[in-house]
Amino acid sequence: MAKYSTGGSSGGASDSCELCGAEDRDLRTATVAGAKLDVCGECARHAEDDDDRGQDDDEQERRREAARNTAKLNDARKGNPEHWEQGGTDYDDDPLPYLVKNYGDRLEEARQEAGLQTAELAGELGVDEADVLAVEQGRATRAGVGGALITALEERLNVQLAEDT
């Protein structure tokens, strides 16, 4: 039976695993569930070793790098970000209308009924496929899609995406 040591009164080192109680095994110190224990090789697999933390760090760094790469791609696609700082946005020139509930689902259904892929539809309208996808995914506002695209989609697919005002 496991003995789960709390540093008992013996004060000395034991020859048994503090996790499973196995005796006469090579023991190593490992952190298990936040406690430093002398454990056997089999129980060491439950440890929160530095190697495990290193893997977490590697995973975090991989995710950070992926986010940086995505940001670079978005910047390259949209151009120099200084443009937005100097020239501002063109929301006033092409405002996004109020969109109906589930506008993305409506657009996707209408596009599929027309037998078009997103790339084909974008090509016909002369816009980026990413903008058409943003509308289908319900991200038109966050993606900075203009009202002209909404109007073009409505006309091409005979679907209502904007509320009547």
mmCIF file of C-alpha atoms in Angstrom:
data_model
loop_
_atom_site.group_PDB
_atom_site.id
_atom_site.type_symbol
_atom_site.label_atom_id
_atom_site.label_comp_id
_atom_site.label_asym_id
_atom_site.label_seq_id
_atom_site.Cartn_x
_atom_site.Cartn_y
_atom_site.Cartn_z
ATOM 1 C CA MET A 1 0.000 0.000 0.000
ATOM 2 C CA ALA A 2 1.298 3.460 -0.874
ATOM 3 C CA LYS A 3 2.540 5.440 2.030
ATOM 4 C CA TYR A 4 2.337 9.074 0.759
ATOM 5 C CA SER A 5 5.066 10.575 2.875
ATOM 6 C CA THR A 6 4.625 13.830 4.683
ATOM 7 C CA GLY A 7 8.138 13.759 6.056
ATOM 8 C CA GLY A 8 7.248 11.517 8.978
ATOM 9 C CA SER A 9 9.066 11.300 12.267
ATOM 10 C CA SER A 10 11.799 8.951 11.077
ATOM 11 C CA GLY A 11 13.724 11.962 9.803
ATOM 12 C CA GLY A 12 15.895 9.745 7.606
ATOM 13 C CA ALA A 13 15.795 8.669 4.008
ATOM 14 C CA SER A 14 13.742 5.611 3.128
ATOM 15 C CA ASP A 15 14.544 2.878 0.603
ATOM 16 C CA SER A 16 10.950 2.775 -0.620
ATOM 17 C CA CYS A 17 9.045 4.830 -3.196
ATOM 18 C CA GLU A 18 7.029 7.517 -1.465
ATOM 19 C CA LEU A 19 4.259 7.157 -4.037
ATOM 20 C CA CYS A 20 3.706 3.404 -4.442
ATOM 21 C CA GLY A 21 5.707 2.042 -1.488
ATOM 22 C CA ALA A 22 7.872 -0.280 -3.612
ATOM 23 C CA GLU A 23 11.139 -1.118 -1.839
ATOM 24 C CA ASP A 24 14.691 -1.729 -3.042
ATOM 25 C CA ARG A 25 14.380 0.337 -6.210
ATOM 26 C CA ASP A 26 16.460 3.163 -7.562
ATOM 27 C CA LEU A 27 14.749 6.291 -6.344
ATOM 28 C CA ARG A 28 14.845 9.794 -7.719
ATOM 29 C CA THR A 29 13.406 13.022 -6.422
ATOM 30 C CA ALA A 30 10.476 14.289 -8.483
ATOM 31 C CA THR A 31 7.606 16.706 -8.071
ATOM 32 C CA VAL A 32 4.270 14.917 -8.117
ATOM 33 C CA ALA A 33 1.077 16.944 -7.633
ATOM 34 C CA GLY A 34 3.161 19.792 -6.254
ATOM 35 C CA ALA A 35 5.041 17.714 -3.671
ATOM 36 C CA LYS A 36 8.724 16.740 -3.851
ATOM 37 C CA LEU A 37 8.916 12.973 -3.364
ATOM 38 C CA ASP A 38 11.486 10.176 -3.696
ATOM 39 C CA VAL A 39 9.875 7.932 -6.314
ATOM 40 C CA CYS A 40 10.729 4.835 -8.328
ATOM 41 C CA GLY A 41 11.099 4.880 -12.123
ATOM 42 C CA GLU A 42 7.541 3.709 -12.682
ATOM 43 C CA CYS A 43 6.069 6.464 -10.522
ATOM 44 C CA ALA A 44 8.389 9.072 -12.014
ATOM 45 C CA ARG A 45 6.184 9.121 -15.119
ATOM 46 C CA HIS A 46 3.607 10.975 -13.004
ATOM 47 C CA ALA A 47 6.136 13.668 -12.180
ATOM 48 C CA GLU A 48 5.964 17.284 -13.224
ATOM 49 C CA ASP A 49 9.608 17.317 -14.287
ATOM 50 C CA ASP A 50 11.477 20.266 -15.702
ATOM 51 C CA ASP A 51 11.403 18.401 -19.022
ATOM 52 C CA ASP A 52 7.603 18.553 -18.943
ATOM 53 C CA ARG A 53 7.699 22.272 -18.196
ATOM 54 C CA GLY A 54 10.141 22.614 -21.077
ATOM 55 C CA GLN A 55 7.633 20.974 -23.385
ATOM 56 C CA ASP A 56 4.961 23.387 -22.166
ATOM 57 C CA ASP A 57 7.348 26.265 -22.822
ATOM 58 C CA ASP A 58 8.063 24.867 -26.288
ATOM 59 C CA GLU A 59 4.340 24.609 -26.983
ATOM 60 C CA GLN A 60 3.750 28.162 -25.765
ATOM 61 C CA GLU A 61 6.598 29.450 -27.919
ATOM 62 C CA ARG A 62 5.246 27.539 -30.933
ATOM 63 C CA ARG A 63 1.841 29.163 -30.430
ATOM 64 C CA ARG A 64 3.399 32.610 -30.029
ATOM 65 C CA GLU A 65 5.372 32.115 -33.245
ATOM 66 C CA ALA A 66 2.227 30.972 -35.083
ATOM 67 C CA ALA A 67 0.385 34.089 -33.888
ATOM 68 C CA ARG A 68 3.267 36.299 -35.024
ATOM 69 C CA ASN A 69 3.266 34.627 -38.448
ATOM 70 C CA THR A 70 -0.488 35.073 -38.781
ATOM 71 C CA ALA A 71 -0.173 38.743 -37.899
ATOM 72 C CA LYS A 72 2.571 39.159 -40.507
ATOM 73 C CA LEU A 73 0.369 37.529 -43.156
ATOM 74 C CA ASN A 74 -2.554 39.769 -42.252
ATOM 75 C CA ASP A 75 -0.328 42.847 -42.386
ATOM 76 C CA ALA A 76 1.036 41.795 -45.765
ATOM 77 C CA ARG A 77 -2.455 41.175 -47.105
ATOM 78 C CA LYS A 78 -3.844 44.460 -45.868
ATOM 79 C CA GLY A 79 -0.727 46.490 -46.566
ATOM 80 C CA ASN A 80 1.390 48.682 -44.363
ATOM 81 C CA PRO A 81 -0.261 49.223 -40.947
ATOM 82 C CA GLU A 82 0.996 52.815 -40.967
ATOM 83 C CA HIS A 83 -1.692 53.434 -43.572
ATOM 84 C CA TRP A 84 -4.342 53.085 -40.862
ATOM 85 C CA GLU A 85 -2.489 55.422 -38.542
ATOM 86 C CA GLN A 86 -1.997 58.118 -41.182
ATOM 87 C CA GLY A 87 -5.026 57.775 -43.420
ATOM 88 C CA GLY A 88 -7.576 56.273 -41.093
ATOM 89 C CA THR A 89 -10.304 53.917 -42.221
ATOM 90 C CA ASP A 90 -12.828 54.279 -44.985
ATOM 91 C CA TYR A 91 -15.825 53.297 -42.889
ATOM 92 C CA ASP A 92 -17.505 56.613 -43.637
ATOM 93 C CA ASP A 93 -17.078 56.037 -47.379
ATOM 94 C CA ASP A 94 -18.411 52.444 -47.326
ATOM 95 C CA PRO A 95 -20.308 51.876 -44.059
ATOM 96 C CA LEU A 96 -21.429 48.388 -43.155
ATOM 97 C CA PRO A 97 -25.233 48.282 -42.886
ATOM 98 C CA TYR A 98 -27.051 46.634 -40.007
ATOM 99 C CA LEU A 99 -27.027 42.951 -40.804
ATOM 100 C CA VAL A 100 -29.884 40.509 -40.273
ATOM 101 C CA LYS A 101 -29.651 37.729 -37.709
ATOM 102 C CA ASN A 102 -27.705 34.706 -39.022
ATOM 103 C CA TYR A 103 -26.522 36.628 -42.093
ATOM 104 C CA GLY A 104 -23.535 34.292 -42.427
ATOM 105 C CA ASP A 105 -25.709 31.202 -42.599
ATOM 106 C CA ARG A 106 -27.990 32.898 -45.135
ATOM 107 C CA LEU A 107 -25.035 33.784 -47.331
ATOM 108 C CA GLU A 108 -23.514 30.312 -47.152
ATOM 109 C CA GLU A 109 -26.843 28.679 -48.054
ATOM 110 C CA ALA A 110 -27.424 31.050 -50.985
ATOM 111 C CA ARG A 111 -23.876 30.526 -52.278
ATOM 112 C CA GLN A 112 -24.250 26.756 -52.106
ATOM 113 C CA GLU A 113 -27.631 26.898 -53.854
ATOM 114 C CA ALA A 114 -25.952 28.885 -56.635
ATOM 115 C CA GLY A 115 -23.352 26.105 -56.892
ATOM 116 C CA LEU A 116 -20.411 28.397 -56.144
ATOM 117 C CA GLN A 117 -17.290 27.971 -54.057
ATOM 118 C CA THR A 118 -16.172 30.941 -51.960
ATOM 119 C CA ALA A 119 -13.187 31.507 -54.267
ATOM 120 C CA GLU A 120 -15.449 31.533 -57.346
ATOM 121 C CA LEU A 121 -17.863 34.002 -55.771
ATOM 122 C CA ALA A 122 -15.031 36.259 -54.640
ATOM 123 C CA GLY A 123 -13.536 36.140 -58.142
ATOM 124 C CA GLU A 124 -16.834 37.115 -59.745
ATOM 125 C CA LEU A 125 -17.190 40.059 -57.397
ATOM 126 C CA GLY A 126 -13.532 41.073 -57.597
ATOM 127 C CA VAL A 127 -12.933 40.828 -53.823
ATOM 128 C CA ASP A 128 -10.693 38.785 -51.540
ATOM 129 C CA GLU A 129 -11.990 35.333 -50.678
ATOM 130 C CA ALA A 130 -11.124 36.124 -47.044
ATOM 131 C CA ASP A 131 -13.758 38.878 -47.058
ATOM 132 C CA VAL A 132 -16.447 36.531 -48.386
ATOM 133 C CA LEU A 133 -15.451 33.957 -45.753
ATOM 134 C CA ALA A 134 -15.620 36.623 -43.044
ATOM 135 C CA VAL A 135 -19.201 37.414 -43.986
ATOM 136 C CA GLU A 136 -20.143 33.708 -44.097
ATOM 137 C CA GLN A 137 -18.576 33.168 -40.687
ATOM 138 C CA GLY A 138 -20.445 36.119 -39.163
ATOM 139 C CA ARG A 139 -17.313 38.236 -38.777
ATOM 140 C CA ALA A 140 -18.114 41.045 -41.214
ATOM 141 C CA THR A 141 -17.738 43.818 -38.644
ATOM 142 C CA ARG A 142 -14.468 42.524 -37.169
ATOM 143 C CA ALA A 143 -13.010 41.924 -40.640
ATOM 144 C CA GLY A 144 -13.772 45.476 -41.746
ATOM 145 C CA VAL A 145 -16.011 44.389 -44.614
ATOM 146 C CA GLY A 146 -17.671 47.329 -46.320
ATOM 147 C CA GLY A 147 -21.283 47.830 -47.252
ATOM 148 C CA ALA A 148 -20.452 47.572 -50.961
ATOM 149 C CA LEU A 149 -19.546 43.900 -50.553
ATOM 150 C CA ILE A 150 -22.779 43.184 -48.680
ATOM 151 C CA THR A 151 -24.765 44.883 -51.464
ATOM 152 C CA ALA A 152 -22.859 42.957 -54.155
ATOM 153 C CA LEU A 153 -23.457 39.640 -52.370
ATOM 154 C CA GLU A 154 -27.161 40.402 -51.973
ATOM 155 C CA GLU A 155 -27.534 41.270 -55.645
ATOM 156 C CA ARG A 156 -25.481 38.351 -56.994
ATOM 157 C CA LEU A 157 -27.150 35.681 -54.825
ATOM 158 C CA ASN A 158 -30.584 37.266 -54.384
ATOM 159 C CA VAL A 159 -30.366 37.033 -50.598
ATOM 160 C CA GLN A 160 -31.127 39.574 -47.873
ATOM 161 C CA LEU A 161 -28.185 40.174 -45.567
ATOM 162 C CA ALA A 162 -28.846 43.763 -44.461
ATOM 163 C CA GLU A 163 -31.831 44.972 -42.495
ATOM 164 C CA ASP A 164 -34.208 47.307 -44.296
ATOM 165 C CA THR A 165 -33.792 50.787 -42.908
#
